[in-house]
mmCIF file of C-alpha atoms and ligand atoms in Angstrom:
data_model
loop_
_atom_site.group_PDB
_atom_site.id
_atom_site.type_symbol
_atom_site.label_atom_id
_atom_site.label_comp_id
_atom_site.label_asym_id
_atom_site.label_seq_id
_atom_site.Cartn_x
_atom_site.Cartn_y
_atom_site.Cartn_z
ATOM 1 C CA UNK A 1 135.085 121.225 138.713
ATOM 2 C CA UNK A 2 132.301 123.841 137.417
ATOM 3 C CA UNK A 3 130.528 124.645 133.767
ATOM 4 C CA UNK A 4 131.429 127.320 132.072
ATOM 5 C CA UNK A 5 127.414 129.392 130.097
ATOM 6 C CA UNK A 6 127.907 131.886 128.077
ATOM 7 C CA UNK A 7 125.129 134.857 129.287
ATOM 8 C CA UNK A 8 124.153 138.442 129.896
ATOM 9 C CA UNK A 9 123.309 139.571 131.681
ATOM 10 C CA UNK A 10 120.302 142.159 131.827
ATOM 11 C CA UNK A 11 117.971 144.499 132.748
ATOM 12 C CA UNK A 12 114.541 144.456 131.713
ATOM 13 C CA UNK A 13 112.216 147.477 133.319
ATOM 14 C CA UNK A 14 111.634 146.620 135.968
ATOM 15 C CA UNK A 15 113.169 143.166 136.842
ATOM 16 C CA UNK A 16 116.292 142.490 135.447
ATOM 17 C CA UNK A 17 118.684 138.683 135.340
ATOM 18 C CA UNK A 18 120.410 136.597 132.616
ATOM 19 C CA UNK A 19 119.673 136.533 129.083
ATOM 20 C CA UNK A 20 121.354 133.112 127.915
ATOM 21 C CA UNK A 21 121.143 131.643 123.840
ATOM 22 C CA UNK A 22 119.259 129.012 124.048
ATOM 23 C CA UNK A 23 122.278 126.703 122.200
ATOM 24 C CA UNK A 24 124.244 127.393 124.983
ATOM 25 C CA UNK A 25 121.418 125.974 127.835
ATOM 26 C CA UNK A 26 120.936 122.168 127.647
ATOM 27 C CA UNK A 27 118.190 120.730 125.303
ATOM 28 C CA UNK A 28 116.200 118.570 128.262
ATOM 29 C CA UNK A 29 113.561 120.771 130.080
ATOM 30 C CA UNK A 30 114.876 119.025 133.631
ATOM 31 C CA UNK A 31 117.852 119.302 133.208
ATOM 32 C CA UNK A 32 118.423 122.932 131.992
ATOM 33 C CA UNK A 33 115.925 123.256 134.881
ATOM 34 C CA UNK A 34 118.793 122.391 137.719
ATOM 35 C CA UNK A 35 121.502 124.216 135.009
ATOM 36 C CA UNK A 36 119.106 127.837 136.213
ATOM 37 C CA UNK A 37 118.394 126.971 139.563
ATOM 38 C CA UNK A 38 121.720 126.585 140.382
ATOM 39 C CA UNK A 39 122.647 129.648 138.031
ATOM 40 C CA UNK A 40 120.108 131.980 140.154
ATOM 41 C CA UNK A 41 121.392 130.018 143.283
ATOM 42 C CA UNK A 42 117.542 128.394 143.522
ATOM 43 C CA UNK A 43 115.659 127.376 146.458
ATOM 44 C CA UNK A 44 117.551 129.800 149.137
ATOM 45 C CA UNK A 45 115.447 132.692 150.219
ATOM 46 C CA UNK A 46 118.954 134.631 149.421
ATOM 47 C CA UNK A 47 119.904 133.150 146.541
ATOM 48 C CA UNK A 48 123.098 133.428 148.107
ATOM 49 C CA UNK A 49 125.380 131.094 145.475
ATOM 50 C CA UNK A 50 124.194 132.548 142.559
ATOM 51 C CA UNK A 51 123.015 135.667 140.502
ATOM 52 C CA UNK A 52 119.292 135.804 141.741
ATOM 53 C CA UNK A 53 118.615 139.063 143.809
ATOM 54 C CA UNK A 54 116.167 137.761 146.292
ATOM 55 C CA UNK A 55 113.320 139.041 145.527
ATOM 56 C CA UNK A 56 110.593 137.557 142.859
ATOM 57 C CA UNK A 57 111.621 140.985 139.681
ATOM 58 C CA UNK A 58 115.379 140.124 140.016
ATOM 59 C CA UNK A 59 115.039 136.690 140.012
ATOM 60 C CA UNK A 60 114.570 136.210 136.584
ATOM 61 C CA UNK A 61 116.160 134.319 133.444
ATOM 62 C CA UNK A 62 115.304 134.997 129.811
ATOM 63 C CA UNK A 63 116.035 132.285 126.712
ATOM 64 C CA UNK A 64 116.268 133.599 123.279
ATOM 65 C CA UNK A 65 116.884 132.603 119.929
ATOM 66 C CA UNK A 66 116.618 133.165 116.343
ATOM 67 C CA UNK A 67 112.476 133.130 115.043
ATOM 68 C CA UNK A 68 111.471 129.391 113.868
ATOM 69 C CA UNK A 69 107.816 130.440 112.467
ATOM 70 C CA UNK A 70 107.606 132.524 109.280
ATOM 71 C CA UNK A 71 107.448 136.505 110.115
ATOM 72 C CA UNK A 72 108.973 136.296 113.730
ATOM 73 C CA UNK A 73 112.551 137.413 114.287
ATOM 74 C CA UNK A 74 113.474 136.230 117.377
ATOM 75 C CA UNK A 75 111.252 133.795 120.083
ATOM 76 C CA UNK A 76 112.709 134.426 123.696
ATOM 77 C CA UNK A 77 111.566 132.282 126.271
ATOM 78 C CA UNK A 78 111.117 133.336 130.716
ATOM 79 C CA UNK A 79 111.703 131.983 132.520
ATOM 80 C CA UNK A 80 109.959 132.156 137.032
ATOM 81 C CA UNK A 81 113.109 131.141 139.519
ATOM 82 C CA UNK A 82 111.502 130.234 142.112
ATOM 83 C CA UNK A 83 113.878 132.392 145.350
ATOM 84 C CA UNK A 84 113.374 129.846 148.052
ATOM 85 C CA UNK A 85 111.931 126.098 146.392
ATOM 86 C CA UNK A 86 112.435 124.043 143.638
ATOM 87 C CA UNK A 87 111.043 125.221 141.104
ATOM 88 C CA UNK A 88 110.736 126.676 137.482
ATOM 89 C CA UNK A 89 108.397 128.087 135.930
ATOM 90 C CA UNK A 90 108.307 128.909 132.732
ATOM 91 C CA UNK A 91 104.194 129.072 132.435
ATOM 92 C CA UNK A 92 103.375 132.543 132.676
ATOM 93 C CA UNK A 93 105.317 135.626 130.875
ATOM 94 C CA UNK A 94 106.929 139.159 131.759
ATOM 95 C CA UNK A 95 106.415 141.443 129.278
ATOM 96 C CA UNK A 96 109.767 143.719 131.599
ATOM 97 C CA UNK A 97 112.795 140.778 130.230
ATOM 98 C CA UNK A 98 110.901 141.347 126.692
ATOM 99 C CA UNK A 99 111.453 144.682 127.181
ATOM 100 C CA UNK A 100 115.271 143.092 127.110
ATOM 101 C CA UNK A 101 114.895 140.519 124.150
ATOM 102 C CA UNK A 102 115.723 142.638 121.208
ATOM 103 C CA UNK A 103 118.826 144.895 122.374
ATOM 104 C CA UNK A 104 120.615 141.063 123.914
ATOM 105 C CA UNK A 105 119.455 139.705 120.638
ATOM 106 C CA UNK A 106 121.398 142.880 118.355
ATOM 107 C CA UNK A 107 124.033 142.338 121.348
ATOM 108 C CA UNK A 108 124.804 138.493 119.685
ATOM 109 C CA UNK A 109 124.832 138.614 116.356
ATOM 110 C CA UNK A 110 121.351 136.459 116.928
ATOM 111 C CA UNK A 111 119.410 139.983 114.747
ATOM 112 C CA UNK A 112 121.275 143.223 112.856
ATOM 113 C CA UNK A 113 120.798 146.621 113.350
ATOM 114 C CA UNK A 114 117.850 147.751 110.407
ATOM 115 C CA UNK A 115 119.211 151.445 110.955
ATOM 116 C CA UNK A 116 118.397 153.975 113.201
ATOM 117 C CA UNK A 117 115.528 152.256 114.816
ATOM 118 C CA UNK A 118 115.109 148.391 115.217
ATOM 119 C CA UNK A 119 112.144 147.109 114.733
ATOM 120 C CA UNK A 120 111.996 142.945 115.334
ATOM 121 C CA UNK A 121 108.594 140.444 115.835
ATOM 122 C CA UNK A 122 109.350 138.489 119.313
ATOM 123 C CA UNK A 123 107.181 135.424 120.226
ATOM 124 C CA UNK A 124 106.880 134.757 123.426
ATOM 125 C CA UNK A 125 106.646 131.213 123.308
ATOM 126 C CA UNK A 126 105.891 130.682 127.072
ATOM 127 C CA UNK A 127 101.687 131.663 126.363
ATOM 128 C CA UNK A 128 102.659 131.608 122.264
ATOM 129 C CA UNK A 129 101.975 136.178 122.026
ATOM 130 C CA UNK A 130 103.662 138.000 119.703
ATOM 131 C CA UNK A 131 105.054 140.934 119.343
ATOM 132 C CA UNK A 132 106.981 143.947 117.383
ATOM 133 C CA UNK A 133 109.616 145.758 119.674
ATOM 134 C CA UNK A 134 111.673 148.846 118.211
ATOM 135 C CA UNK A 135 115.255 149.262 120.096
ATOM 136 C CA UNK A 136 116.751 152.442 119.778
ATOM 137 C CA UNK A 137 120.203 151.265 117.074
ATOM 138 C CA UNK A 138 121.749 154.303 116.102
ATOM 139 C CA UNK A 139 125.193 153.609 113.302
ATOM 140 C CA UNK A 140 123.645 149.477 113.828
ATOM 141 C CA UNK A 141 124.160 149.698 117.497
ATOM 142 C CA UNK A 142 122.160 149.307 120.526
ATOM 143 C CA UNK A 143 121.709 152.434 123.067
ATOM 144 C CA UNK A 144 121.650 152.486 125.379
ATOM 145 C CA UNK A 145 121.406 156.672 126.591
ATOM 146 C CA UNK A 146 118.440 158.418 126.464
ATOM 147 C CA UNK A 147 115.507 160.186 127.906
ATOM 148 C CA UNK A 148 112.690 157.745 128.119
ATOM 149 C CA UNK A 149 111.873 157.265 132.314
ATOM 150 C CA UNK A 150 109.859 154.617 133.629
ATOM 151 C CA UNK A 151 108.779 154.595 136.780
ATOM 152 C CA UNK A 152 110.947 151.803 139.042
ATOM 153 C CA UNK A 153 114.277 152.554 137.634
ATOM 154 C CA UNK A 154 115.865 155.495 137.875
ATOM 155 C CA UNK A 155 117.289 158.324 135.725
ATOM 156 C CA UNK A 156 115.969 157.608 132.042
ATOM 157 C CA UNK A 157 117.962 155.625 129.126
ATOM 158 C CA UNK A 158 116.416 154.685 125.063
ATOM 159 C CA UNK A 159 113.158 154.064 124.416
ATOM 160 C CA UNK A 160 111.892 150.059 123.840
ATOM 161 C CA UNK A 161 108.855 150.338 122.338
ATOM 162 C CA UNK A 162 106.059 147.345 122.860
ATOM 163 C CA UNK A 163 103.121 146.379 120.474
ATOM 164 C CA UNK A 164 101.528 143.231 121.248
ATOM 165 C CA UNK A 165 99.343 142.389 119.305
ATOM 166 C CA UNK A 166 97.357 138.842 120.872
ATOM 167 C CA UNK A 167 97.475 138.681 124.195
ATOM 168 C CA UNK A 168 93.917 137.700 125.167
ATOM 169 C CA UNK A 169 93.356 134.669 127.960
ATOM 170 C CA UNK A 170 97.578 134.055 127.830
ATOM 171 C CA UNK A 171 97.280 131.523 130.084
ATOM 172 C CA UNK A 172 94.453 130.655 130.430
ATOM 173 C CA UNK A 173 91.638 130.126 128.111
ATOM 174 C CA UNK A 174 90.067 133.043 127.174
ATOM 175 C CA UNK A 175 90.579 136.806 128.626
ATOM 176 C CA UNK A 176 87.412 136.414 131.513
ATOM 177 C CA UNK A 177 87.751 132.548 132.326
ATOM 178 C CA UNK A 178 84.857 132.441 134.258
ATOM 179 C CA UNK A 179 82.529 133.457 131.701
ATOM 180 C CA UNK A 180 81.923 136.410 133.873
ATOM 181 C CA UNK A 181 83.530 139.659 133.862
ATOM 182 C CA UNK A 182 82.126 140.025 138.087
ATOM 183 C CA UNK A 183 82.537 136.923 139.716
ATOM 184 C CA UNK A 184 80.701 137.554 143.681
ATOM 185 C CA UNK A 185 83.354 133.806 145.394
ATOM 186 C CA UNK A 186 82.419 132.639 149.387
ATOM 187 C CA UNK A 187 85.815 131.396 150.923
ATOM 188 C CA UNK A 188 87.019 130.574 153.776
ATOM 189 C CA UNK A 189 88.368 133.037 155.632
ATOM 190 C CA UNK A 190 87.345 135.719 153.631
ATOM 191 C CA UNK A 191 84.573 136.873 153.379
ATOM 192 C CA UNK A 192 82.665 137.402 150.249
ATOM 193 C CA UNK A 193 83.351 139.858 148.166
ATOM 194 C CA UNK A 194 83.647 141.409 144.177
ATOM 195 C CA UNK A 195 86.302 139.745 141.857
ATOM 196 C CA UNK A 196 87.036 139.967 138.350
ATOM 197 C CA UNK A 197 89.052 137.578 136.460
ATOM 198 C CA UNK A 198 91.132 137.886 133.855
ATOM 199 C CA UNK A 199 93.921 137.703 131.263
ATOM 200 C CA UNK A 200 95.129 139.869 128.597
ATOM 201 C CA UNK A 201 98.687 138.153 129.770
ATOM 202 C CA UNK A 202 98.831 137.919 132.294
ATOM 203 C CA UNK A 203 96.399 135.114 135.045
ATOM 204 C CA UNK A 204 94.771 138.925 137.316
ATOM 205 C CA UNK A 205 92.921 138.392 139.755
ATOM 206 C CA UNK A 206 91.014 141.810 141.101
ATOM 207 C CA UNK A 207 89.513 142.485 143.848
ATOM 208 C CA UNK A 208 89.124 146.211 145.748
ATOM 209 C CA UNK A 209 91.489 146.997 148.567
ATOM 210 C CA UNK A 210 88.662 148.307 150.809
ATOM 211 C CA UNK A 211 86.476 144.911 150.438
ATOM 212 C CA UNK A 212 90.083 143.259 152.603
ATOM 213 C CA UNK A 213 89.748 146.951 155.276
ATOM 214 C CA UNK A 214 93.327 147.702 153.349
ATOM 215 C CA UNK A 215 93.048 151.726 151.654
ATOM 216 C CA UNK A 216 94.550 150.437 148.503
ATOM 217 C CA UNK A 217 97.395 152.393 149.582
ATOM 218 C CA UNK A 218 99.700 151.113 151.784
ATOM 219 C CA UNK A 219 103.552 150.756 151.048
ATOM 220 C CA UNK A 220 105.324 147.735 150.152
ATOM 221 C CA UNK A 221 106.469 147.417 152.746
ATOM 222 C CA UNK A 222 103.486 147.833 154.849
ATOM 223 C CA UNK A 223 102.073 145.139 153.114
ATOM 224 C CA UNK A 224 104.908 142.242 152.698
ATOM 225 C CA UNK A 225 104.091 142.566 156.979
ATOM 226 C CA UNK A 226 100.667 142.426 156.568
ATOM 227 C CA UNK A 227 100.979 138.510 157.364
ATOM 228 C CA UNK A 228 96.934 138.515 158.386
ATOM 229 C CA UNK A 229 96.166 139.959 154.705
ATOM 230 C CA UNK A 230 97.880 137.797 152.436
ATOM 231 C CA UNK A 231 97.638 134.779 153.616
ATOM 232 C CA UNK A 232 93.758 135.993 153.167
ATOM 233 C CA UNK A 233 94.809 136.326 149.268
ATOM 234 C CA UNK A 234 96.091 133.063 149.030
ATOM 235 C CA UNK A 235 93.524 131.726 150.202
ATOM 236 C CA UNK A 236 91.795 134.325 147.743
ATOM 237 C CA UNK A 237 93.949 132.775 145.324
ATOM 238 C CA UNK A 238 93.826 128.761 145.323
ATOM 239 C CA UNK A 239 90.019 129.101 145.586
ATOM 240 C CA UNK A 240 89.839 131.502 142.121
ATOM 241 C CA UNK A 241 92.339 129.551 140.527
ATOM 242 C CA UNK A 242 90.402 126.455 140.650
ATOM 243 C CA UNK A 243 87.607 128.841 139.334
ATOM 244 C CA UNK A 244 89.657 130.027 135.939
ATOM 245 C CA UNK A 245 90.119 126.284 135.167
ATOM 246 C CA UNK A 246 93.862 127.156 136.069
ATOM 247 C CA UNK A 247 93.837 123.605 139.274
ATOM 248 C CA UNK A 248 95.439 123.975 141.949
ATOM 249 C CA UNK A 249 98.608 126.853 141.669
ATOM 250 C CA UNK A 250 99.537 126.310 145.002
ATOM 251 C CA UNK A 251 102.500 125.802 143.445
ATOM 252 C CA UNK A 252 102.556 128.464 140.069
ATOM 253 C CA UNK A 253 103.574 131.598 140.144
ATOM 254 C CA UNK A 254 99.852 132.397 138.962
ATOM 255 C CA UNK A 255 97.349 134.330 139.075
ATOM 256 C CA UNK A 256 98.281 137.266 140.471
ATOM 257 C CA UNK A 257 96.309 139.361 142.511
ATOM 258 C CA UNK A 258 96.474 142.880 142.793
ATOM 259 C CA UNK A 259 93.791 144.642 145.068
ATOM 260 C CA UNK A 260 92.262 148.290 143.822
ATOM 261 C CA UNK A 261 91.323 151.659 144.779
ATOM 262 C CA UNK A 262 90.349 154.618 143.556
ATOM 263 C CA UNK A 263 93.681 157.385 141.945
ATOM 264 C CA UNK A 264 94.782 159.544 143.554
ATOM 265 C CA UNK A 265 98.034 160.927 141.855
ATOM 266 C CA UNK A 266 95.578 161.943 138.052
ATOM 267 C CA UNK A 267 96.241 157.954 137.283
ATOM 268 C CA UNK A 268 93.022 155.778 135.753
ATOM 269 C CA UNK A 269 93.764 153.671 139.430
ATOM 270 C CA UNK A 270 95.295 152.365 142.215
ATOM 271 C CA UNK A 271 96.995 149.291 142.389
ATOM 272 C CA UNK A 272 98.938 146.865 144.344
ATOM 273 C CA UNK A 273 99.546 143.473 143.100
ATOM 274 C CA UNK A 274 100.836 140.708 144.551
ATOM 275 C CA UNK A 275 103.698 138.572 142.821
ATOM 276 C CA UNK A 276 102.165 136.220 144.155
ATOM 277 C CA UNK A 277 103.091 136.013 147.518
ATOM 278 C CA UNK A 278 104.750 139.609 147.626
ATOM 279 C CA UNK A 279 104.072 142.351 146.550
ATOM 280 C CA UNK A 280 105.592 143.856 143.084
ATOM 281 C CA UNK A 281 107.317 148.037 144.509
ATOM 282 C CA UNK A 282 106.305 148.906 140.593
ATOM 283 C CA UNK A 283 103.859 146.695 138.720
ATOM 284 C CA UNK A 284 104.321 143.860 136.317
ATOM 285 C CA UNK A 285 104.091 144.886 131.977
ATOM 286 C CA UNK A 286 101.023 142.279 131.349
ATOM 287 C CA UNK A 287 100.057 143.080 134.880
ATOM 288 C CA UNK A 288 99.285 146.595 133.973
ATOM 289 C CA UNK A 289 98.314 146.222 130.300
ATOM 290 C CA UNK A 290 94.882 143.592 132.318
ATOM 291 C CA UNK A 291 94.534 145.273 134.912
ATOM 292 C CA UNK A 292 93.691 148.795 132.080
ATOM 293 C CA UNK A 293 91.643 146.276 130.061
ATOM 294 C CA UNK A 294 89.631 145.151 132.834
ATOM 295 C CA UNK A 295 89.444 149.102 134.002
ATOM 296 C CA UNK A 296 87.832 149.945 129.898
ATOM 297 C CA UNK A 297 85.753 146.874 130.756
ATOM 298 C CA UNK A 298 82.269 147.330 132.183
ATOM 299 C CA UNK A 299 80.486 145.879 134.992
ATOM 300 C CA UNK A 300 84.770 144.280 136.522
ATOM 301 C CA UNK A 301 85.343 145.216 139.890
ATOM 302 C CA UNK A 302 87.196 148.216 138.726
ATOM 303 C CA UNK A 303 83.612 149.738 138.219
ATOM 304 C CA UNK A 304 82.992 152.946 139.742
ATOM 305 C CA UNK A 305 86.312 153.176 140.960
ATOM 306 C CA UNK A 306 88.870 154.176 137.881
ATOM 307 C CA UNK A 307 88.734 156.652 136.076
ATOM 308 C CA UNK A 308 89.516 155.648 131.705
ATOM 309 C CA UNK A 309 89.520 158.787 129.101
ATOM 310 C CA UNK A 310 86.722 158.647 126.395
ATOM 311 C CA UNK A 311 87.853 157.470 123.035
ATOM 312 C CA UNK A 312 88.952 154.457 121.505
ATOM 313 C CA UNK A 313 92.418 155.891 121.965
ATOM 314 C CA UNK A 314 92.855 154.855 126.135
ATOM 315 C CA UNK A 315 96.399 155.923 127.738
ATOM 316 C CA UNK A 316 95.552 154.191 130.922
ATOM 317 C CA UNK A 317 97.614 155.473 133.534
ATOM 318 C CA UNK A 318 97.862 152.711 136.351
ATOM 319 C CA UNK A 319 99.593 154.278 139.648
ATOM 320 C CA UNK A 320 101.791 151.890 141.590
ATOM 321 C CA UNK A 321 103.529 152.054 144.732
ATOM 322 C CA UNK A 322 106.425 153.602 143.094
ATOM 323 C CA UNK A 323 105.363 155.716 140.311
ATOM 324 C CA UNK A 324 102.299 154.734 137.174
ATOM 325 C CA UNK A 325 102.800 152.669 133.895
ATOM 326 C CA UNK A 326 100.549 154.441 131.170
ATOM 327 C CA UNK A 327 99.307 151.077 128.710
ATOM 328 C CA UNK A 328 97.864 152.800 125.990
ATOM 329 C CA UNK A 329 94.478 150.343 124.797
ATOM 330 C CA UNK A 330 92.869 150.890 121.742
ATOM 331 C CA UNK A 331 89.604 149.277 121.623
ATOM 332 C CA UNK A 332 87.142 148.371 118.406
ATOM 333 C CA UNK A 333 85.117 151.461 117.487
ATOM 334 C CA UNK A 334 81.943 149.409 117.414
ATOM 335 C CA UNK A 335 82.214 147.493 119.864
ATOM 336 C CA UNK A 336 83.938 149.002 123.025
ATOM 337 C CA UNK A 337 84.601 146.154 125.261
ATOM 338 C CA UNK A 338 86.444 144.792 122.508
ATOM 339 C CA UNK A 339 90.619 145.913 123.727
ATOM 340 C CA UNK A 340 91.761 145.358 119.936
ATOM 341 C CA UNK A 341 95.560 145.807 120.670
ATOM 342 C CA UNK A 342 97.428 146.976 123.714
ATOM 343 C CA UNK A 343 101.385 149.378 123.665
ATOM 344 C CA UNK A 344 103.737 150.564 126.202
ATOM 345 C CA UNK A 345 107.187 151.844 126.918
ATOM 346 C CA UNK A 346 109.956 150.225 128.664
ATOM 347 C CA UNK A 347 113.780 150.542 128.827
ATOM 348 C CA UNK A 348 116.356 148.556 129.188
ATOM 349 C CA UNK A 349 120.379 148.318 130.149
ATOM 350 C CA UNK A 350 123.032 145.890 129.654
ATOM 351 C CA UNK A 351 125.226 145.532 133.076
ATOM 352 C CA UNK A 352 127.216 142.645 132.882
ATOM 353 C CA UNK A 353 128.676 140.268 129.860
ATOM 354 C CA UNK A 354 130.635 137.486 130.910
ATOM 355 C CA UNK A 355 130.347 133.464 131.406
ATOM 356 C CA UNK A 356 128.280 132.301 134.908
ATOM 357 C CA UNK A 357 129.754 128.413 136.183
ATOM 358 C CA UNK A 358 127.684 126.058 137.250
ATOM 359 C CA UNK A 359 129.091 122.839 139.733
ATOM 360 C CA UNK A 360 130.214 120.416 136.941
ATOM 361 C CA UNK A 361 128.111 117.913 139.008
ATOM 362 C CA UNK A 362 125.280 119.663 137.977
ATOM 363 C CA UNK A 363 125.720 119.824 134.262
ATOM 364 C CA UNK A 364 129.010 119.373 132.287
ATOM 365 C CA UNK A 365 128.220 121.959 129.007
ATOM 366 C CA UNK A 366 127.749 120.702 126.137
ATOM 367 C CA UNK A 367 129.308 117.681 124.244
ATOM 368 C CA UNK A 368 131.857 119.455 120.654
HETATM 369 O O1 LIG B 401 103.218 142.019 133.843
HETATM 370 C C1 LIG B 401 106.265 140.583 137.836
HETATM 371 C C2 LIG B 401 107.587 142.367 136.595
HETATM 372 C C3 LIG B 401 106.647 140.811 136.575
HETATM 373 C C4 LIG B 401 106.107 140.366 135.699
HETATM 374 C C5 LIG B 401 105.094 139.656 138.719
HETATM 375 C C6 LIG B 401 106.084 141.376 134.682
HETATM 376 C C7 LIG B 401 104.443 141.592 133.388
HETATM 377 O O2 LIG B 401 107.190 143.299 137.276
HETATM 378 O O3 LIG B 401 104.427 141.470 132.094
HETATM 379 O O4 LIG B 401 106.670 142.164 134.018
HETATM 380 O O5 LIG B 401 104.567 139.295 137.899
HETATM 381 O O6 LIG B 401 106.291 138.436 139.192
HETATM 382 O O7 LIG B 401 109.074 141.754 135.483
#
């Protein structure tokens, strides 16, 4: 016997996964997580018995419901299902999956289109973060076709604009959780080096690739095969996780580790992000916002490497392995160290609609 659960399978930005109406999943969190593991086929390196794509970017789930707070249209809970472990992490955000939330709500009747374009306020429950998301809805229906291109996704699609309203200190206590814009750390097996520990939507540890004897322009395949580098990054992550007030992060999917280097494609900075054990093919949305913020802050590890435009509205172009990601950061003209707003462009697409089946031995479904 199997239990069917309604779901839409969607791409959001450079990520992909099933989206559910929260009411269709178990209310009990431990049971919900067992159901999500079964849906995705975890724990298994290949996720052969589920919908997961055997990579952190394709092992993500979106859970959506009508907003419960004043002014909020939709609540979004993001779940990172760890590929090879029985772990479902709802602590961090995913700005890529976020791009598919409004299309999901319009497709499933959780929200109604407002005209040619529909702007809805979404609260990401993971980190209590609000943003306004604008989707093209000509004739009252979501349009997926369009001319917007994002690196890491073939072709073009309708633009989805995300305007983040409050990102500082998403998981950490503040933007700079160690209290400093630059830390000197000394870790056994790694040596002494400078890092910037920062969270403007995603907890990140940024460090110069050159300090670990790398260029920062290596291919994803080369970095994923670089066991020596990955071992040192993990030692550094465990150490800086404590410095950032995150405790023991050995079983957590954050902080992510970001190698930086001078831009070489006309952008503002070059990056290679580990999320946290696999190198990202591009860069996460909130990771890009966080990297861009570090570039704007005086005295961070990006100083002398990043090229940042003048003016108080700054398009920061973050180069990554498959192209670049531009985030528009608005700084307070009176206090240029204060990033007030981040806006960016994504695309999304409905790939499949239907029911995903989970063994009844795991869940027998919501009883009517
Ligand atoms: O940083 C990858 C992704 C992400 C998260 C990750 C994301 C973000 O590219 O907002 O989008 O960091 O695990 O989907």
